[in-house]
mmCIF file of C-alpha atoms in Angstrom:
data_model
loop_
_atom_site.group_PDB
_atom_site.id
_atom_site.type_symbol
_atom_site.label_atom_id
_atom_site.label_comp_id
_atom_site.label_asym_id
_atom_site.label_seq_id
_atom_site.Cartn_x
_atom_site.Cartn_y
_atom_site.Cartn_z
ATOM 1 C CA UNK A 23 -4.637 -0.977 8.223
ATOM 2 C CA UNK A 24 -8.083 -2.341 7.236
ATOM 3 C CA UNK A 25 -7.087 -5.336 9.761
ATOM 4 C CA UNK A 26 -6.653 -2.952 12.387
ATOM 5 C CA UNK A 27 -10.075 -0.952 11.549
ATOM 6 C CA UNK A 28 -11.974 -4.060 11.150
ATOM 7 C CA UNK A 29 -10.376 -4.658 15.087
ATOM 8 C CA UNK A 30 -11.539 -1.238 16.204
ATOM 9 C CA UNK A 31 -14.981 -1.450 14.519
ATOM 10 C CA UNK A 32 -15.788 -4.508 16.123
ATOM 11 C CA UNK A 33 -14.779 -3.227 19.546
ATOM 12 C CA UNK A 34 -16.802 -0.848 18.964
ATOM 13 C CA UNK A 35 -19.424 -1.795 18.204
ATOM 14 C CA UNK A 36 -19.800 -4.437 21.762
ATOM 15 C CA UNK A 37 -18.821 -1.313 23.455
ATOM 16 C CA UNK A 38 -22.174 0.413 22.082
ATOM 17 C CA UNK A 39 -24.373 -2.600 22.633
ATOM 18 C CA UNK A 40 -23.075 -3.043 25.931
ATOM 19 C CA UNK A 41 -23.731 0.531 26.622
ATOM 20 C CA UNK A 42 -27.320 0.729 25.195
ATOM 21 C CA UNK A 43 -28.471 -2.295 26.824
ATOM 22 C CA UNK A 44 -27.638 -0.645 30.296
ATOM 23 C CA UNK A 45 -28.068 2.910 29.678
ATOM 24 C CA UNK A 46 -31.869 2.492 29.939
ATOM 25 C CA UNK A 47 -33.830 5.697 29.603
ATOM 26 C CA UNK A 48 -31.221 8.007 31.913
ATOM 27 C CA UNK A 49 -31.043 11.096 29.996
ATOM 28 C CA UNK A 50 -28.250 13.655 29.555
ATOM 29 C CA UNK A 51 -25.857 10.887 30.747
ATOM 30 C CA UNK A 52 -23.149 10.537 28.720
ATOM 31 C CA UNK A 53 -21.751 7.408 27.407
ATOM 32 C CA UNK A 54 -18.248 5.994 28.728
ATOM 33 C CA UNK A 55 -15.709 6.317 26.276
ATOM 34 C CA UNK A 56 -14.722 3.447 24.250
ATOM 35 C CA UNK A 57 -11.182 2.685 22.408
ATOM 36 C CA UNK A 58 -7.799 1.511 24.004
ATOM 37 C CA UNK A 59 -5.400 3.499 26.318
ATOM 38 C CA UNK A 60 -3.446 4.895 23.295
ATOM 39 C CA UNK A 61 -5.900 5.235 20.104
ATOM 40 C CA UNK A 62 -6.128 8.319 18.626
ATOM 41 C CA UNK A 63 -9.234 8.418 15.724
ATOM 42 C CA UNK A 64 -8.102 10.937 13.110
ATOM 43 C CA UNK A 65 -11.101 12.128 11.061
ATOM 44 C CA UNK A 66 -9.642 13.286 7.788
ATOM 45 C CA UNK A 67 -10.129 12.165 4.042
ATOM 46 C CA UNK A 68 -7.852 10.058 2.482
ATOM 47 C CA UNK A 69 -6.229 12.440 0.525
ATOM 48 C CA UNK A 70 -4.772 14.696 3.176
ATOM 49 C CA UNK A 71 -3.955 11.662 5.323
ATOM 50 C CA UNK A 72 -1.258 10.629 2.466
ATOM 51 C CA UNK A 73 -0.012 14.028 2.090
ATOM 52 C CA UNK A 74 2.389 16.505 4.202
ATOM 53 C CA UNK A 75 -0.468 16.966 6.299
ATOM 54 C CA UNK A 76 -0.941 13.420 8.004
ATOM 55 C CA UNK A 77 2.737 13.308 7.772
ATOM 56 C CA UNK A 78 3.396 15.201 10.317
ATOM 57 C CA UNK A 79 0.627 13.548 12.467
ATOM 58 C CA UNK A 80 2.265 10.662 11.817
ATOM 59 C CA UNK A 81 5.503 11.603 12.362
ATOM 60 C CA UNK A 82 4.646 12.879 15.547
ATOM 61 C CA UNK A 83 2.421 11.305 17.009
ATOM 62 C CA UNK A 84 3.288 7.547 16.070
ATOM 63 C CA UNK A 85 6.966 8.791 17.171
ATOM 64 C CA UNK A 86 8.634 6.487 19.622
ATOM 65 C CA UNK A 87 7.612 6.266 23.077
ATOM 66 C CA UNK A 88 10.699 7.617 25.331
ATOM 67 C CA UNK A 89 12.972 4.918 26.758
ATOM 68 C CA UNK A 90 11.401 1.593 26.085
ATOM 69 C CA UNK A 91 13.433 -1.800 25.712
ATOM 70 C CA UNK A 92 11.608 -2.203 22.505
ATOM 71 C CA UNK A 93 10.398 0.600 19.724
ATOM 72 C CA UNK A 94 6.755 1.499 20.911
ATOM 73 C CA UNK A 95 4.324 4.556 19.722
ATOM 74 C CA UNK A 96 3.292 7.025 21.843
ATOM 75 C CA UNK A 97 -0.395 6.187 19.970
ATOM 76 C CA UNK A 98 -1.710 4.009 17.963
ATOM 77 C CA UNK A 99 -3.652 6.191 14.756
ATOM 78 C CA UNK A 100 -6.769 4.852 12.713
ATOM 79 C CA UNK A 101 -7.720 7.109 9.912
ATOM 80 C CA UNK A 102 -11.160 7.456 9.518
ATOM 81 C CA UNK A 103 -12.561 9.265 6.100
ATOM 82 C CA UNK A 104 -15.322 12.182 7.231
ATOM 83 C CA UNK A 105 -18.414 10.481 5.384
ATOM 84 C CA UNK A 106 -17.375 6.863 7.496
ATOM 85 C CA UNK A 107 -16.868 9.150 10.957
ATOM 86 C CA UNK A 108 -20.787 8.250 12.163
ATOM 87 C CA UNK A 109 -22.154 7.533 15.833
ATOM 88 C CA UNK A 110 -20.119 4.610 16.035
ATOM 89 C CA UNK A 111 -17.059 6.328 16.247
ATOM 90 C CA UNK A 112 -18.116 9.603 18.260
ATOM 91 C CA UNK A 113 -17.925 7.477 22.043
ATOM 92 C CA UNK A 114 -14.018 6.831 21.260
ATOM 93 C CA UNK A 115 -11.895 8.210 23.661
ATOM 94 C CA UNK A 116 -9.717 10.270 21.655
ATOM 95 C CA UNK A 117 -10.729 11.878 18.253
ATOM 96 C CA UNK A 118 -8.475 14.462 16.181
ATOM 97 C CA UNK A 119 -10.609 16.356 13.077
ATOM 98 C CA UNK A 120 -8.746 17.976 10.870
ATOM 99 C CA UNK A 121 -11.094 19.742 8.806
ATOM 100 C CA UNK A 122 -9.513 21.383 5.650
ATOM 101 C CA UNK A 123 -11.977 23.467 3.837
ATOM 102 C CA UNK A 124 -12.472 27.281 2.112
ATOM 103 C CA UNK A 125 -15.340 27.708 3.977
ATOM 104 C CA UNK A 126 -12.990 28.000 7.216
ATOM 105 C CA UNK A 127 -12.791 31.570 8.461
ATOM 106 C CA UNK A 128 -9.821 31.540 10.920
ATOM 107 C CA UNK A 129 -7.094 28.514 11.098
ATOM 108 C CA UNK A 130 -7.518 27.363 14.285
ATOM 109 C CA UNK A 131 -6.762 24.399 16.614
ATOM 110 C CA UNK A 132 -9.513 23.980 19.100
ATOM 111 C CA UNK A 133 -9.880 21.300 22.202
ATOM 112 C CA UNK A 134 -12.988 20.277 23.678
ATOM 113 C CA UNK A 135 -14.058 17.982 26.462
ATOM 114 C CA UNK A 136 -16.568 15.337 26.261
ATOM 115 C CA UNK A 137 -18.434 16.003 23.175
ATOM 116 C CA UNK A 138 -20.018 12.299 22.234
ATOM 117 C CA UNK A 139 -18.748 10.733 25.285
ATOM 118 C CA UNK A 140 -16.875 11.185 28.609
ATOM 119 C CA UNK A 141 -13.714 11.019 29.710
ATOM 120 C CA UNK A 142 -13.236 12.497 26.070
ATOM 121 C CA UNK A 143 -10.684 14.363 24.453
ATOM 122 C CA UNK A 144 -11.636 16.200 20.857
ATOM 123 C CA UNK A 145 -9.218 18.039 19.121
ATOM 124 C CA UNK A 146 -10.280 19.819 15.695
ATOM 125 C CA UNK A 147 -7.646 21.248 13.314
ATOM 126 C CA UNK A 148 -9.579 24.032 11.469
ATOM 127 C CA UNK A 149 -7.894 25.612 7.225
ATOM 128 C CA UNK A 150 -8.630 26.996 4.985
ATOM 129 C CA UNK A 151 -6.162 25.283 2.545
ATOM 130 C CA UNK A 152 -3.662 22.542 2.844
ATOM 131 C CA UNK A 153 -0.760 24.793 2.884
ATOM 132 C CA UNK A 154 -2.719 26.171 5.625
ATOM 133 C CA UNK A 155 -3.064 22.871 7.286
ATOM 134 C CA UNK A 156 0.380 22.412 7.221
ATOM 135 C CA UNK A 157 1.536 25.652 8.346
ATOM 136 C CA UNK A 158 -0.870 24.961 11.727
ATOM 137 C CA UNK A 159 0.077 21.408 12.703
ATOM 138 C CA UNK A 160 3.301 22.692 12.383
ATOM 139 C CA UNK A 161 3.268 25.287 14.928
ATOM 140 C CA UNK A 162 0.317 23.373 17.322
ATOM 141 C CA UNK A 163 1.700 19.675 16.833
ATOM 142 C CA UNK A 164 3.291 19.882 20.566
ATOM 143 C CA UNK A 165 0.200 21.068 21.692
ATOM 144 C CA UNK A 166 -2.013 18.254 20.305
ATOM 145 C CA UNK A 167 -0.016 15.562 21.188
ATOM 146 C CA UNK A 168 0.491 16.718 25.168
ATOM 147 C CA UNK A 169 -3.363 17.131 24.810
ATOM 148 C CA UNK A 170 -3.719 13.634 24.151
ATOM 149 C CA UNK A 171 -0.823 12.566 26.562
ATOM 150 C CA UNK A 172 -2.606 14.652 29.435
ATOM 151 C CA UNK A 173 -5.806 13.018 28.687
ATOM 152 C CA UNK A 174 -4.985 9.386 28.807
ATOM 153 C CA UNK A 175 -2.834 10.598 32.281
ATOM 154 C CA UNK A 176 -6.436 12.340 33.794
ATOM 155 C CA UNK A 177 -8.528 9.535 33.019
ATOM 156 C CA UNK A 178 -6.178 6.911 34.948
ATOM 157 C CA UNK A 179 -5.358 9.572 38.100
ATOM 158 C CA UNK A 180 -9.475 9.838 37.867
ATOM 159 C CA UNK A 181 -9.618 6.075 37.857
ATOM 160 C CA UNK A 182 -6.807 5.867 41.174
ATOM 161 C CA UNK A 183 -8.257 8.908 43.072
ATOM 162 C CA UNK A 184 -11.924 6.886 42.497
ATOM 163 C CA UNK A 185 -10.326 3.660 43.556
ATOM 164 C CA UNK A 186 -7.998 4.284 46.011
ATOM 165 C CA UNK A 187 -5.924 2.021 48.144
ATOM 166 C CA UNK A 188 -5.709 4.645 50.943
ATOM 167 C CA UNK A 189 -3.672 3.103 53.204
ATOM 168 C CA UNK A 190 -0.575 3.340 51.156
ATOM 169 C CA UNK A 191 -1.407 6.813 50.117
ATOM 170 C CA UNK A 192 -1.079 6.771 53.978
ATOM 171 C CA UNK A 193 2.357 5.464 54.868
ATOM 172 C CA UNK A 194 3.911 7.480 51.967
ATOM 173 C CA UNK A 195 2.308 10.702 53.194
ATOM 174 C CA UNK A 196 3.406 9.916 56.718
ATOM 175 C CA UNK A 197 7.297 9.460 55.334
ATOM 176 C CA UNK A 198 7.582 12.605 52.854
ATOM 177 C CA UNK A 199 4.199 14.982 53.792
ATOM 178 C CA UNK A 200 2.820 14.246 50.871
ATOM 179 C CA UNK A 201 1.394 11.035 48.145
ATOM 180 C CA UNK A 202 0.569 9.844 44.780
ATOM 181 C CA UNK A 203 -2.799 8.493 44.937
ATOM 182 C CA UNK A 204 -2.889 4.441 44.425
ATOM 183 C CA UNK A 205 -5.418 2.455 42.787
ATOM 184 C CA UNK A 206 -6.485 -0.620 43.952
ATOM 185 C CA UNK A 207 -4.244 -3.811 44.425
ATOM 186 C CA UNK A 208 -0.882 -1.673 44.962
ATOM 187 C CA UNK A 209 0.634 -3.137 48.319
ATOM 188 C CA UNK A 210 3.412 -1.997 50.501
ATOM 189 C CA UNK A 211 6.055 -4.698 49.770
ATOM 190 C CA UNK A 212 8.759 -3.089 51.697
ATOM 191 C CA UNK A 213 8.587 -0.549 54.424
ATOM 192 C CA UNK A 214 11.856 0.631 56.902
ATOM 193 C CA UNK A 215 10.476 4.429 57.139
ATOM 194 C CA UNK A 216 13.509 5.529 54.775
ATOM 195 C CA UNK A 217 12.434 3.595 51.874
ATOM 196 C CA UNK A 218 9.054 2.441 50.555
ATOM 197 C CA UNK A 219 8.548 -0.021 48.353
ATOM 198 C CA UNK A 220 5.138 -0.491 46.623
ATOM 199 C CA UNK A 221 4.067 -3.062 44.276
ATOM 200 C CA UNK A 222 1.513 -4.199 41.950
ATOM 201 C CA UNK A 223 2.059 -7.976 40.880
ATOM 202 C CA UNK A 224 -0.168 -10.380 38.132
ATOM 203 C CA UNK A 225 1.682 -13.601 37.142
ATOM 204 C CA UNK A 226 3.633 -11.676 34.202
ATOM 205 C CA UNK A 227 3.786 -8.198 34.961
ATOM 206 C CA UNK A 228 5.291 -6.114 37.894
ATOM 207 C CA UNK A 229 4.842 -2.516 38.581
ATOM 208 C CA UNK A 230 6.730 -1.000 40.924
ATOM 209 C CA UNK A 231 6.895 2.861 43.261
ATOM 210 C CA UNK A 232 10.058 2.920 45.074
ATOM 211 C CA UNK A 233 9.937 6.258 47.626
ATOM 212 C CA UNK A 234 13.013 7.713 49.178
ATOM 213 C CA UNK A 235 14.697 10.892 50.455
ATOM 214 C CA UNK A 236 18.456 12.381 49.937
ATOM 215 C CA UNK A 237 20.277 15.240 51.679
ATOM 216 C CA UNK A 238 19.511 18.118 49.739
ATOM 217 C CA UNK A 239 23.386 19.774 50.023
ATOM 218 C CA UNK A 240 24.069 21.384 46.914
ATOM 219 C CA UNK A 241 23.333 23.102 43.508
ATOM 220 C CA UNK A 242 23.804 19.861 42.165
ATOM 221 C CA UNK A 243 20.548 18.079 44.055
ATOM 222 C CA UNK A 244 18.867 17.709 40.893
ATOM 223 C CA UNK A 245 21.334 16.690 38.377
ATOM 224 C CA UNK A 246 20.940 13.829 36.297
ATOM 225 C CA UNK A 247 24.041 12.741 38.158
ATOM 226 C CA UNK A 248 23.031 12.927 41.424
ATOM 227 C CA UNK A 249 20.109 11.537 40.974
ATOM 228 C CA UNK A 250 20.896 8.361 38.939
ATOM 229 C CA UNK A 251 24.117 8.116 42.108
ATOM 230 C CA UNK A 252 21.497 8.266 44.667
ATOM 231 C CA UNK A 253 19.063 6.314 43.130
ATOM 232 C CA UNK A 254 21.427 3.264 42.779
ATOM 233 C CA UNK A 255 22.885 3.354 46.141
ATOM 234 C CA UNK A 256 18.927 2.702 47.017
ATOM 235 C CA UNK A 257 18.559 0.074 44.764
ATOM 236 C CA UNK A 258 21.520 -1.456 45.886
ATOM 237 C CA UNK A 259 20.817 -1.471 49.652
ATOM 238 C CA UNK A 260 16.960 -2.259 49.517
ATOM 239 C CA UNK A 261 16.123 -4.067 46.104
ATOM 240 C CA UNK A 262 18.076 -7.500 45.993
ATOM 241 C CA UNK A 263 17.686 -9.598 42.851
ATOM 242 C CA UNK A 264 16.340 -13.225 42.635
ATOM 243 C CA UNK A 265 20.275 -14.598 42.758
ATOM 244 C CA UNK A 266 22.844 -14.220 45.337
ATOM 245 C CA UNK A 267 24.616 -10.954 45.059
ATOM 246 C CA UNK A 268 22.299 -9.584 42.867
ATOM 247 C CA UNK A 269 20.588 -6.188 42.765
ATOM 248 C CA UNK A 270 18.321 -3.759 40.860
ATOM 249 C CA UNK A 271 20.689 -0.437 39.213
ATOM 250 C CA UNK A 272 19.913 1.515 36.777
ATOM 251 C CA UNK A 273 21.184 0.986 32.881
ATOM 252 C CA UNK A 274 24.206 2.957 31.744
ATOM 253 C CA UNK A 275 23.285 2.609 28.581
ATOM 254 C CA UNK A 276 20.988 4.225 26.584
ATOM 255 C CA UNK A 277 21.467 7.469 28.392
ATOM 256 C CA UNK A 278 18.994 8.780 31.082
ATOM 257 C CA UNK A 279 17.175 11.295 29.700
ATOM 258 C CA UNK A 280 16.140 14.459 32.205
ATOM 259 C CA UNK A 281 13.504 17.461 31.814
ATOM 260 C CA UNK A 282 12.765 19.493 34.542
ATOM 261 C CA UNK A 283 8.720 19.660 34.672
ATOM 262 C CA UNK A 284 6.042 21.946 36.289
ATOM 263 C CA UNK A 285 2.916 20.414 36.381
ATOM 264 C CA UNK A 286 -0.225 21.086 39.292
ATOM 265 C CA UNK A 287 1.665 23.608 41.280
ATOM 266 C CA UNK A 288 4.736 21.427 41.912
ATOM 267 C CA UNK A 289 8.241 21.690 39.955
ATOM 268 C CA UNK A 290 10.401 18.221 39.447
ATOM 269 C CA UNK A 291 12.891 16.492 37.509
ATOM 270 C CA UNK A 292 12.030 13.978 35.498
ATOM 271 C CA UNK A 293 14.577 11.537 34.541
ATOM 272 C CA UNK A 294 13.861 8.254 32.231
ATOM 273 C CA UNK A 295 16.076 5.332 31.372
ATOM 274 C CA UNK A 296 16.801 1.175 31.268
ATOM 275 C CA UNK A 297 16.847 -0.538 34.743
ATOM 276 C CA UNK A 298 18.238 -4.300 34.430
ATOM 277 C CA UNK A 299 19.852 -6.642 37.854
ATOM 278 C CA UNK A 300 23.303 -6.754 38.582
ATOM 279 C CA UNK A 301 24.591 -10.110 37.952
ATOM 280 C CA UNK A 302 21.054 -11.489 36.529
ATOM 281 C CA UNK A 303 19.195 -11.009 33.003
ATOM 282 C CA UNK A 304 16.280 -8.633 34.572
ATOM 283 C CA UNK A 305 15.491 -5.173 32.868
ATOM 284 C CA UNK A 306 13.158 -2.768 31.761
ATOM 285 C CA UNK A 307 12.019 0.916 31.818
ATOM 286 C CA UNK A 308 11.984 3.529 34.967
ATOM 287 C CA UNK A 309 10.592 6.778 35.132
ATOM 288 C CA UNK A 310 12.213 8.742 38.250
ATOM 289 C CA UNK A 311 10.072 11.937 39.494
ATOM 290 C CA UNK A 312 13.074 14.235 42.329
ATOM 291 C CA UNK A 313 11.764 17.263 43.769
ATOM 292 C CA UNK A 314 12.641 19.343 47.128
ATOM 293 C CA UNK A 315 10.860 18.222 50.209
ATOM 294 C CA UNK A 316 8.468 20.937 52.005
ATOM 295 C CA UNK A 317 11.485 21.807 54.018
ATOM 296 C CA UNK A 318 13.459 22.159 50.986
ATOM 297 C CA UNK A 319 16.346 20.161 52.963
ATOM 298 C CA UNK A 320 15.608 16.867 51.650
ATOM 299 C CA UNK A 321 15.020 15.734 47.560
ATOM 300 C CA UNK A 322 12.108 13.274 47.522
ATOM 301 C CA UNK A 323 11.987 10.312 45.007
ATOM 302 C CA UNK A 324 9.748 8.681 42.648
ATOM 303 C CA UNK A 325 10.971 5.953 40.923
ATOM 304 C CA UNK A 326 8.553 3.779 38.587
ATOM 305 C CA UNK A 327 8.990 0.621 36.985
ATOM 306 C CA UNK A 328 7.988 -2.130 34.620
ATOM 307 C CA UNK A 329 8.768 -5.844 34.257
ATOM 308 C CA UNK A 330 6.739 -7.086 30.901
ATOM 309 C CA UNK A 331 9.078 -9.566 29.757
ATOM 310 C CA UNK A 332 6.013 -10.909 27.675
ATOM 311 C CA UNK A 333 4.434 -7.819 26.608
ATOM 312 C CA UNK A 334 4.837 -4.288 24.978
ATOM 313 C CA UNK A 335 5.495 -1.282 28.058
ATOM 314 C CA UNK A 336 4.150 1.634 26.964
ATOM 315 C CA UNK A 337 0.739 1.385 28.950
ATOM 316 C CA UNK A 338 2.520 0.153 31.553
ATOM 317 C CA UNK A 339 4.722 3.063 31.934
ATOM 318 C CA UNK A 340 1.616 5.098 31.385
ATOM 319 C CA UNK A 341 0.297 3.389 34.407
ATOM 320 C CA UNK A 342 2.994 4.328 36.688
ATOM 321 C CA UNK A 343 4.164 7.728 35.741
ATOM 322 C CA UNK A 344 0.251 8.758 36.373
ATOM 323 C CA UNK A 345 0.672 7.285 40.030
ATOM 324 C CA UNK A 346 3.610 9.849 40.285
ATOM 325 C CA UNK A 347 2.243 12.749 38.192
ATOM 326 C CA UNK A 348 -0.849 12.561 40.885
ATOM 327 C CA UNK A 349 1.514 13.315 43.750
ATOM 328 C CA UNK A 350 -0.275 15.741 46.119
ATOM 329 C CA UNK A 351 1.172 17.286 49.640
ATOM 330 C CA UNK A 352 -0.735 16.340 52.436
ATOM 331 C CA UNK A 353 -2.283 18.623 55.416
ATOM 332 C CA UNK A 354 -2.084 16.938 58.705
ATOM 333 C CA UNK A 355 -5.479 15.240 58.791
ATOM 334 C CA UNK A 356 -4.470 13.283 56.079
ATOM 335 C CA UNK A 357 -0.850 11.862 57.007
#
């Protein structure tokens, strides 16, 4: 631990040179966040962090990221003690006070925006007791950690909406009326007007948006089932593998995991899992996003992925499931 918050003081503390060398004298301009996709500061004293109460923030929010290859948390927690929590700490990106004290009048979790620093996330866990304390987290530890999951997915759709690559946004709305939004770099690899295939490439990493449309025919459409079915007779036909007879499918094992989601509007299924190659030693994670066309007679796909051989996935993943959770339908101007 001390390792770890001698790594985050000193990354912080070039983050706040940086940022008062070039901030000048602009006023009521708030300072970029600083931290890593995935840090959460918790602001509580020692004490409490050992007991029930950082526990279950613990428990919780260091739980394990859904379908990895490897065990990764969802965040990464430093515990900072109140009387350390000074200016140096207020620009991180995502900062959880839990304030335990019998001065508090109502136990209360509130969330605010962009307190110290923006894009900022500040959630503060108000009792008036530890039992108190306990009894909260208990019944708002959901909430807190989708607040945090929502607010390291705004800042990247922020970041791809800002930095477009518009053209692809382009061809995908022209296929299925609608787009996630792209950041720059993301190409279109493959492109017969019944599947897409976009890619983002470095020398070790590959992230990948596969778009496609099924026959929406029955009750079933959105089954786990179907989808996984439909998804590998895709893979099969458009995503060979490096060796002869080779080809992307989905895992069988562990399980695909499905929740059905309603987020901006739109309602999908969202189904996670293990890609690997058929007849090769490729593999890794895949988020799938399925939801009824405008016409409701086609189901339109979303399939993510990561290849990391060499690295942990989980900001990967975050990557590429905020391409898909920023799908928007298109108006005719735009396709």
């Amino acid at each position: 631990m001390k390792n770890a918050i001698h790594s985050l003081l000193v990354t912080l503390i070039s983050v706040t040179a940086a940022l008062l060398c070039s901030c000048g004298n602009v006023e009521n301009i708030k300072q970029n966040v600083s931290g890593s996709p995935g840090e959460i500061i918790v602001v509580i004293n020692a004490g409490e962090w050992e007991s029930e109460v950082g526990e279950i923030l613990r428990n919780d929010l260091e739980a394990e990221y859904q379908v990895l290859p490897q065990i990764e948390p969802k965040f990464k927690l430093y515990n900072i003690n109140p009387d350390n929590f000074s200016s140096l700490f207020w620009i991180h990106r995502n900062i959880l006070i839990v304030n335990i004290s019998p001065d508090v009048e109502e136990d209360k979790t509130l969330i605010t925006k962009d307190v110290w620093a923006a894009p900022q996330t500040v959630v503060k866990v108000n009792a008036k007791d530890r039992e108190s304390a306990i009894k909260l987290l208990r019944e708002d530890i959901e909430l807190i950690d989708n607040t945090f999951e929502q607010a390291e997915r705004d800042r990247i759709i922020a970041n791809n909406i800002k930095y477009q690559e518009a053209n692809v946004r382009q061809v995908v709305g022209k296929m299925t009326g609608g787009s996630p939004y792209f950041p720059m770099g993301f190409t279109i690899k493959k492109n017969d007007g019944k599947f897409i295939w976009i890619s983002y490439e470095t020398t070790y990493v590959s992230q990948y948006v596969f778009v496609f449309k099924y026959p929406a025919t029955s009750l079933d459409d959105l089954t786990v089932d179907r989808i996984i079915s439909e998804s590998n007779a895709a893979l099969r036909l458009n995503v060979p593998g490096p060796v002869e007879d080779s080809y992307m499918i989905t895992a069988a094992l562990p399980d695909p995991q499905i929740k059905f989601v309603k987020y901006q509007k739109r309602d999908f299924a969202e189904v996670r899992g293990l890609w690997e190659v058929q007849n090769d030693y490729m593999g890794g994670p895949y988020v799938i996003h399925a939801f009824y066309d405008r016409s409701g007679e086609n189901v339109i796909v979303l399939m993510g992925f990561v290849y990391a051989p060499k690295f942990d996935k989980r900001n990967y993943m975050r990557q590429v499931e905020s391409i898909m959770y920023s799908f928007e339908w298109m108006n005719l101007e735009e396709k």
